[in-house]
Amino acid sequence: MKLAILDAATLGDDVNLDIFRDFGYLEIYQTTNSKQEAIERIKDKTIIITNKVIIDKEVMDNAPYLKLICVAATGYNNVDIDYAKQKGIAVTNVSGYSTNSVVQHTFAMLFYLLESLRYYDDYVKSGEYAKSPIFTHLGRPFWEISGKVWGIIGLGTIGQKVAQVAESFGCDVIYYSTSGKNFNPNYTHKGLDELLSTSDIVSIHAPLNQNTKNLITYEKLKLMKKSAILLNLGRGGIVNEADLAKALDEGLIAAAGLDVLEKEPIDPNNPLLHIKNKDRLFITPHIAWTSIEARNKLVKEIYLNIESFLRGKERNRIC
């Protein structure tokens, strides 16, 4: 049996991928950057592991031995599921592996922005603190999150965990269901406009779909408090990036933290790279899910998916 990992770079070089050799001959590719590369690399493979490589009809038609596609993620929009089903190719994914990691990163982003941590770190390291006549420096005031309203857009597994942690800090949690179907009796559901206008912190943990694309526009940002912080750890495309850049430059909100962007890697012409007050914006390169523990759990789950498939059992199977 032959296996291939098409984009191992997304899993990192500090996790053990050699465990997949238990199933047969394994080829590991750090990146696969074109359809032609994908076709060439899987033409004789029975099992492939991929995160973001597009596996469409043409790719599958050129892989006569392919029996299993393991998506190294929760989302599987990179695979043509309907055609895989027609071809009798099984597809599996992994869910829940990164919840703790994403929740942790949510709060890391919040506190970095809220407490102006870069400013204070720079203040000390620049030598300015050494010149101070007093022991403290109040250059950038910040507020406590206890007693503040935390609005969550998308109260799925990650959103619920964020809500629990926010409550432990003393926040009042409200939420908006992007599907209009997900209601949780533990928290107060609000319409989007009301959530935006009343929240001190808004965090997004929703998928990108027809209900969420371009959900947060300039007009929606105008509803928010000038002291509010917006965090997007869902998907790029939910927040209109040009509108957010404009809102930050105009001071409509205090700050924004993004771990996801509409185009990844970021386009060099993205307006967010050219805002006037860069201290208002914190961007990380889609790393919220990448704690060592999360990636190890992801690899382990993929291993178990393959093992189950070979035993004729369905585990995390999409089709």
Short mmCIF file of C-alpha atoms in Angstrom, two decimals:
data_model
loop_
_atom_site.label_atom_id
_atom_site.label_comp_id
_atom_site.label_asym_id
_atom_site.label_seq_id
_atom_site.Cartn_x
_atom_site.Cartn_y
_atom_site.Cartn_z
CA MET A 1 0.00 0.00 0.00
CA LYS A 2 1.28 3.48 -0.89
CA LEU A 3 0.53 6.67 1.02
CA ALA A 4 1.39 10.33 0.47
CA ILE A 5 1.27 13.43 2.65
CA LEU A 6 0.82 16.31 0.24
CA ASP A 7 1.45 19.34 2.45
CA ALA A 8 3.42 18.22 5.50
CA ALA A 9 4.63 21.78 6.13
CA THR A 10 1.16 22.59 7.49
CA LEU A 11 1.66 19.95 10.19
CA GLY A 12 5.12 21.15 11.25
CA ASP A 13 8.47 19.42 11.56
CA ASP A 14 8.07 18.82 15.30
CA VAL A 15 5.40 16.12 14.98
CA ASN A 16 6.11 12.50 14.07
CA LEU A 17 4.78 11.67 10.61
CA ASP A 18 6.74 8.44 10.36
CA ILE A 19 3.94 6.66 12.22
CA PHE A 20 2.10 6.47 8.89
CA ARG A 21 4.78 4.10 7.61
CA ASP A 22 2.92 1.47 9.66
CA PHE A 23 0.47 1.30 6.76
CA GLY A 24 2.95 0.92 3.92
CA TYR A 25 5.25 2.93 1.70
CA LEU A 26 5.06 6.64 2.54
CA GLU A 27 6.08 9.70 0.55
CA ILE A 28 6.13 13.05 2.37
CA TYR A 29 5.92 16.33 0.46
CA GLN A 30 6.33 19.59 2.35
CA THR A 31 4.15 21.49 -0.11
CA THR A 32 2.16 20.70 -3.24
CA ASN A 33 1.70 23.90 -5.19
CA SER A 34 -0.12 22.95 -8.37
CA LYS A 35 -2.74 20.58 -9.69
CA GLN A 36 -0.14 18.90 -11.89
CA GLU A 37 2.04 18.23 -8.84
CA ALA A 38 -0.96 16.76 -7.01
CA ILE A 39 -1.81 14.49 -9.95
CA GLU A 40 1.76 13.27 -10.29
CA ARG A 41 2.15 12.59 -6.58
CA ILE A 42 -1.05 10.63 -6.00
CA LYS A 43 -1.32 8.70 -9.28
CA ASP A 44 -0.13 5.48 -7.65
CA LYS A 45 -1.31 6.12 -4.07
CA THR A 46 -4.02 4.30 -2.14
CA ILE A 47 -4.24 6.82 0.72
CA ILE A 48 -3.44 10.52 0.77
CA ILE A 49 -3.28 13.00 3.62
CA THR A 50 -3.92 16.63 2.76
CA ASN A 51 -4.80 19.88 4.46
CA LYS A 52 -5.30 22.54 1.80
CA VAL A 53 -4.41 20.84 -1.51
CA ILE A 54 -7.40 20.85 -3.87
CA ILE A 55 -8.58 17.34 -4.67
CA ASP A 56 -11.11 17.76 -7.46
CA LYS A 57 -12.57 15.60 -10.24
CA GLU A 58 -9.50 15.86 -12.48
CA VAL A 59 -7.14 14.91 -9.68
CA MET A 60 -9.26 11.92 -8.64
CA ASP A 61 -9.67 10.75 -12.24
CA ASN A 62 -5.89 10.50 -12.45
CA ALA A 63 -5.62 8.43 -9.27
CA PRO A 64 -6.93 4.96 -10.16
CA TYR A 65 -5.74 3.34 -6.91
CA LEU A 66 -7.00 6.02 -4.53
CA LYS A 67 -9.30 4.64 -1.83
CA LEU A 68 -9.04 7.12 1.05
CA ILE A 69 -8.54 10.88 1.35
CA CYS A 70 -7.65 11.98 4.88
CA VAL A 71 -8.27 15.68 5.39
CA ALA A 72 -5.89 16.98 8.04
CA ALA A 73 -8.44 19.52 9.26
CA THR A 74 -12.08 19.92 10.21
CA GLY A 75 -13.16 21.72 7.04
CA TYR A 76 -13.12 19.67 3.82
CA ASN A 77 -14.14 22.18 1.17
CA ASN A 78 -10.87 21.44 -0.67
CA VAL A 79 -12.23 18.01 -1.65
CA ASP A 80 -15.03 17.43 -4.17
CA ILE A 81 -17.07 15.27 -1.80
CA ASP A 82 -19.84 14.47 -4.27
CA TYR A 83 -17.41 13.19 -6.88
CA ALA A 84 -15.41 11.24 -4.29
CA LYS A 85 -18.65 9.52 -3.33
CA GLN A 86 -19.37 8.69 -6.98
CA LYS A 87 -15.89 7.22 -7.34
CA GLY A 88 -16.22 5.19 -4.14
CA ILE A 89 -13.36 7.08 -2.49
CA ALA A 90 -13.75 7.49 1.25
CA VAL A 91 -13.06 10.89 2.83
CA THR A 92 -12.38 11.50 6.53
CA ASN A 93 -11.70 14.62 8.56
CA VAL A 94 -10.80 15.45 12.17
CA SER A 95 -12.84 17.71 14.42
CA GLY A 96 -12.30 19.07 17.90
CA TYR A 97 -8.52 18.65 17.95
CA SER A 98 -7.75 22.38 18.12
CA THR A 99 -10.43 23.69 20.46
CA ASN A 100 -8.15 24.40 23.41
CA SER A 101 -5.51 25.92 21.16
CA VAL A 102 -7.93 28.31 19.44
CA VAL A 103 -9.54 29.34 22.72
CA GLN A 104 -6.13 30.07 24.22
CA HIS A 105 -5.11 32.13 21.20
CA THR A 106 -8.37 34.08 21.39
CA PHE A 107 -7.49 35.32 24.85
CA ALA A 108 -3.83 35.86 23.95
CA MET A 109 -4.93 38.19 21.14
CA LEU A 110 -7.39 39.98 23.37
CA PHE A 111 -4.92 40.73 26.15
CA TYR A 112 -2.17 41.74 23.73
CA LEU A 113 -4.49 44.41 22.32
CA LEU A 114 -6.40 45.37 25.43
CA GLU A 115 -3.33 45.95 27.60
CA SER A 116 -1.18 47.47 24.82
CA LEU A 117 1.49 44.89 25.56
CA ARG A 118 3.66 45.75 22.57
CA TYR A 119 3.70 49.41 23.59
CA TYR A 120 4.72 48.63 27.17
CA ASP A 121 7.35 46.10 26.12
CA ASP A 122 8.82 48.62 23.67
CA TYR A 123 8.70 51.32 26.36
CA VAL A 124 10.86 49.28 28.70
CA LYS A 125 13.27 47.90 26.10
CA SER A 126 13.80 51.31 24.47
CA GLY A 127 15.34 52.59 27.69
CA GLU A 128 12.55 55.07 28.41
CA TYR A 129 11.48 53.25 31.57
CA ALA A 130 15.02 53.47 32.92
CA LYS A 131 14.74 57.27 32.69
CA SER A 132 11.42 57.42 34.54
CA PRO A 133 11.26 59.28 37.88
CA ILE A 134 8.47 56.93 39.10
CA PHE A 135 8.04 53.17 39.29
CA THR A 136 5.05 52.92 36.94
CA HIS A 137 3.98 54.26 33.56
CA LEU A 138 0.41 55.00 32.53
CA GLY A 139 0.92 55.75 28.87
CA ARG A 140 -1.86 53.45 27.63
CA PRO A 141 -4.80 52.89 29.99
CA PHE A 142 -6.70 49.60 29.82
CA TRP A 143 -9.83 48.19 31.35
CA GLU A 144 -10.73 44.94 33.07
CA ILE A 145 -12.92 42.47 31.22
CA SER A 146 -14.77 41.53 34.40
CA GLY A 147 -18.29 42.90 34.17
CA LYS A 148 -17.98 43.61 30.46
CA VAL A 149 -20.15 42.13 27.70
CA TRP A 150 -18.51 39.51 25.48
CA GLY A 151 -20.39 38.85 22.25
CA ILE A 152 -19.72 35.60 20.42
CA ILE A 153 -20.58 35.10 16.75
CA GLY A 154 -20.84 31.34 16.22
CA LEU A 155 -21.49 29.39 19.40
CA GLY A 156 -20.15 26.02 18.27
CA THR A 157 -17.63 23.91 20.17
CA ILE A 158 -14.96 26.62 20.18
CA GLY A 159 -17.43 29.44 20.80
CA GLN A 160 -18.87 27.61 23.80
CA LYS A 161 -15.42 27.09 25.30
CA VAL A 162 -14.60 30.77 24.79
CA ALA A 163 -17.87 31.59 26.55
CA GLN A 164 -16.92 29.43 29.53
CA VAL A 165 -13.50 31.04 29.89
CA ALA A 166 -14.97 34.53 29.42
CA GLU A 167 -17.45 33.82 32.20
CA SER A 168 -14.59 32.72 34.47
CA PHE A 169 -13.14 36.22 34.00
CA GLY A 170 -16.50 37.70 35.01
CA CYS A 171 -17.81 38.59 31.55
CA ASP A 172 -21.48 38.63 30.63
CA VAL A 173 -21.73 36.44 27.51
CA ILE A 174 -24.20 36.93 24.68
CA TYR A 175 -24.15 35.28 21.25
CA TYR A 176 -25.46 35.39 17.70
CA SER A 177 -26.29 32.23 15.75
CA THR A 178 -25.15 32.64 12.15
CA SER A 179 -27.34 29.75 11.01
CA GLY A 180 -30.37 30.88 12.97
CA LYS A 181 -30.70 27.31 14.25
CA ASN A 182 -28.12 26.99 17.00
CA PHE A 183 -29.60 28.10 20.31
CA ASN A 184 -27.98 27.58 23.70
CA PRO A 185 -30.05 27.98 26.88
CA ASN A 186 -26.95 28.85 28.92
CA TYR A 187 -26.43 32.17 27.14
CA THR A 188 -28.58 35.01 25.82
CA HIS A 189 -29.13 35.05 22.07
CA LYS A 190 -29.14 38.45 20.37
CA GLY A 191 -29.60 39.72 16.86
CA LEU A 192 -26.36 40.70 15.15
CA ASP A 193 -26.91 44.45 15.35
CA GLU A 194 -27.77 44.32 19.04
CA LEU A 195 -24.79 42.10 19.81
CA LEU A 196 -22.42 44.46 18.01
CA SER A 197 -23.81 47.59 19.66
CA THR A 198 -23.78 46.24 23.23
CA SER A 199 -20.59 44.16 23.34
CA ASP A 200 -17.23 45.35 24.65
CA ILE A 201 -15.52 42.38 23.03
CA VAL A 202 -16.76 40.54 19.93
CA SER A 203 -15.13 37.27 18.90
CA ILE A 204 -15.97 35.36 15.74
CA HIS A 205 -15.82 31.54 15.74
CA ALA A 206 -18.04 30.76 12.75
CA PRO A 207 -17.41 28.94 9.45
CA LEU A 208 -17.40 30.80 6.15
CA ASN A 209 -20.60 30.16 4.24
CA GLN A 210 -23.44 32.04 2.54
CA ASN A 211 -24.69 33.23 5.93
CA THR A 212 -21.37 34.61 7.12
CA LYS A 213 -19.50 35.88 4.06
CA ASN A 214 -18.99 39.64 4.39
CA LEU A 215 -21.00 39.56 7.62
CA ILE A 216 -19.03 42.36 9.26
CA THR A 217 -19.00 45.42 7.02
CA TYR A 218 -18.32 49.11 7.61
CA GLU A 219 -21.98 49.68 8.44
CA LYS A 220 -21.87 46.92 11.05
CA LEU A 221 -18.60 48.22 12.51
CA LYS A 222 -20.24 51.63 12.94
CA LEU A 223 -22.65 50.00 15.38
CA MET A 224 -19.86 48.97 17.76
CA LYS A 225 -18.58 50.91 20.73
CA LYS A 226 -15.50 53.03 20.11
CA SER A 227 -13.87 51.15 22.99
CA ALA A 228 -14.74 47.71 21.60
CA ILE A 229 -12.32 45.04 20.40
CA LEU A 230 -13.11 42.72 17.48
CA LEU A 231 -11.47 39.30 17.17
CA ASN A 232 -11.81 36.98 14.16
CA LEU A 233 -10.71 33.40 14.72
CA GLY A 234 -13.32 31.90 12.41
CA ARG A 235 -12.56 32.36 8.74
CA GLY A 236 -11.30 35.16 6.55
CA GLY A 237 -14.06 36.63 4.43
CA ILE A 238 -16.43 36.99 7.37
CA VAL A 239 -14.97 40.44 8.06
CA ASN A 240 -14.69 42.82 5.12
CA GLU A 241 -11.01 43.72 5.35
CA ALA A 242 -11.16 47.04 3.48
CA ASP A 243 -14.03 48.13 5.70
CA LEU A 244 -12.17 47.08 8.83
CA ALA A 245 -9.08 49.06 7.77
CA LYS A 246 -11.26 52.13 7.25
CA ALA A 247 -13.01 51.65 10.60
CA LEU A 248 -9.69 51.33 12.45
CA ASP A 249 -8.28 54.44 10.77
CA GLU A 250 -11.41 56.37 11.72
CA GLY A 251 -11.38 55.09 15.30
CA LEU A 252 -14.80 53.48 15.03
CA ILE A 253 -13.52 50.65 17.25
CA ALA A 254 -10.55 50.46 19.58
CA ALA A 255 -8.75 47.49 18.05
CA ALA A 256 -9.02 44.26 16.07
CA GLY A 257 -7.24 40.93 16.19
CA LEU A 258 -7.25 38.56 13.22
CA ASP A 259 -5.85 35.07 12.87
CA VAL A 260 -7.60 34.46 9.54
CA LEU A 261 -7.70 36.44 6.31
CA GLU A 262 -9.66 36.26 3.07
CA LYS A 263 -6.46 35.43 1.18
CA GLU A 264 -3.74 33.41 2.91
CA PRO A 265 -0.86 34.17 2.83
CA ILE A 266 -1.86 37.83 3.02
CA ASP A 267 -1.89 39.87 -0.18
CA PRO A 268 0.84 42.54 -0.04
CA ASN A 269 -1.79 45.07 -1.15
CA ASN A 270 -4.21 44.19 1.63
CA PRO A 271 -5.43 47.50 3.12
CA LEU A 272 -4.90 46.13 6.61
CA LEU A 273 -1.14 46.33 6.02
CA HIS A 274 -1.40 50.05 5.38
CA ILE A 275 -3.53 51.40 8.22
CA LYS A 276 -2.35 54.58 9.96
CA ASN A 277 -2.35 53.34 13.55
CA LYS A 278 -0.86 49.87 13.42
CA ASP A 279 -1.17 49.50 17.20
CA ARG A 280 -4.90 49.08 16.70
CA LEU A 281 -4.43 45.87 14.72
CA PHE A 282 -2.88 42.50 15.60
CA ILE A 283 -2.62 39.86 12.87
CA THR A 284 -1.24 36.34 13.27
CA PRO A 285 -0.69 33.97 10.30
CA HIS A 286 -3.47 31.42 10.90
CA ILE A 287 -1.73 29.85 13.91
CA ALA A 288 -4.54 29.65 16.47
CA TRP A 289 -5.00 25.93 15.78
CA THR A 290 -1.29 25.04 15.82
CA SER A 291 -0.30 24.32 19.41
CA ILE A 292 2.01 21.32 19.67
CA GLU A 293 -0.72 19.41 21.48
CA ALA A 294 -3.32 20.19 18.80
CA ARG A 295 -1.08 19.09 15.93
CA ASN A 296 -0.06 15.89 17.70
CA LYS A 297 -3.72 15.13 18.37
CA LEU A 298 -4.54 15.82 14.72
CA VAL A 299 -1.88 13.39 13.48
CA LYS A 300 -3.01 10.74 15.95
CA GLU A 301 -6.63 11.10 14.83
CA ILE A 302 -5.63 10.77 11.17
CA TYR A 303 -3.72 7.60 12.06
CA LEU A 304 -6.81 6.18 13.78
CA ASN A 305 -8.98 7.14 10.80
CA ILE A 306 -6.71 5.17 8.47
CA GLU A 307 -6.55 2.24 10.85
CA SER A 308 -10.35 2.14 11.11
CA PHE A 309 -10.78 2.40 7.35
CA LEU A 310 -8.46 -0.55 6.76
CA ARG A 311 -10.50 -2.57 9.25
CA GLY A 312 -13.69 -1.77 7.38
CA LYS A 313 -15.02 0.60 10.01
CA GLU A 314 -16.31 4.13 9.62
CA ARG A 315 -14.56 6.70 11.80
CA ASN A 316 -14.87 10.45 11.13
CA ARG A 317 -16.01 9.49 7.65
CA ILE A 318 -17.65 12.17 5.52
CA CYS A 319 -18.42 9.90 2.57
#
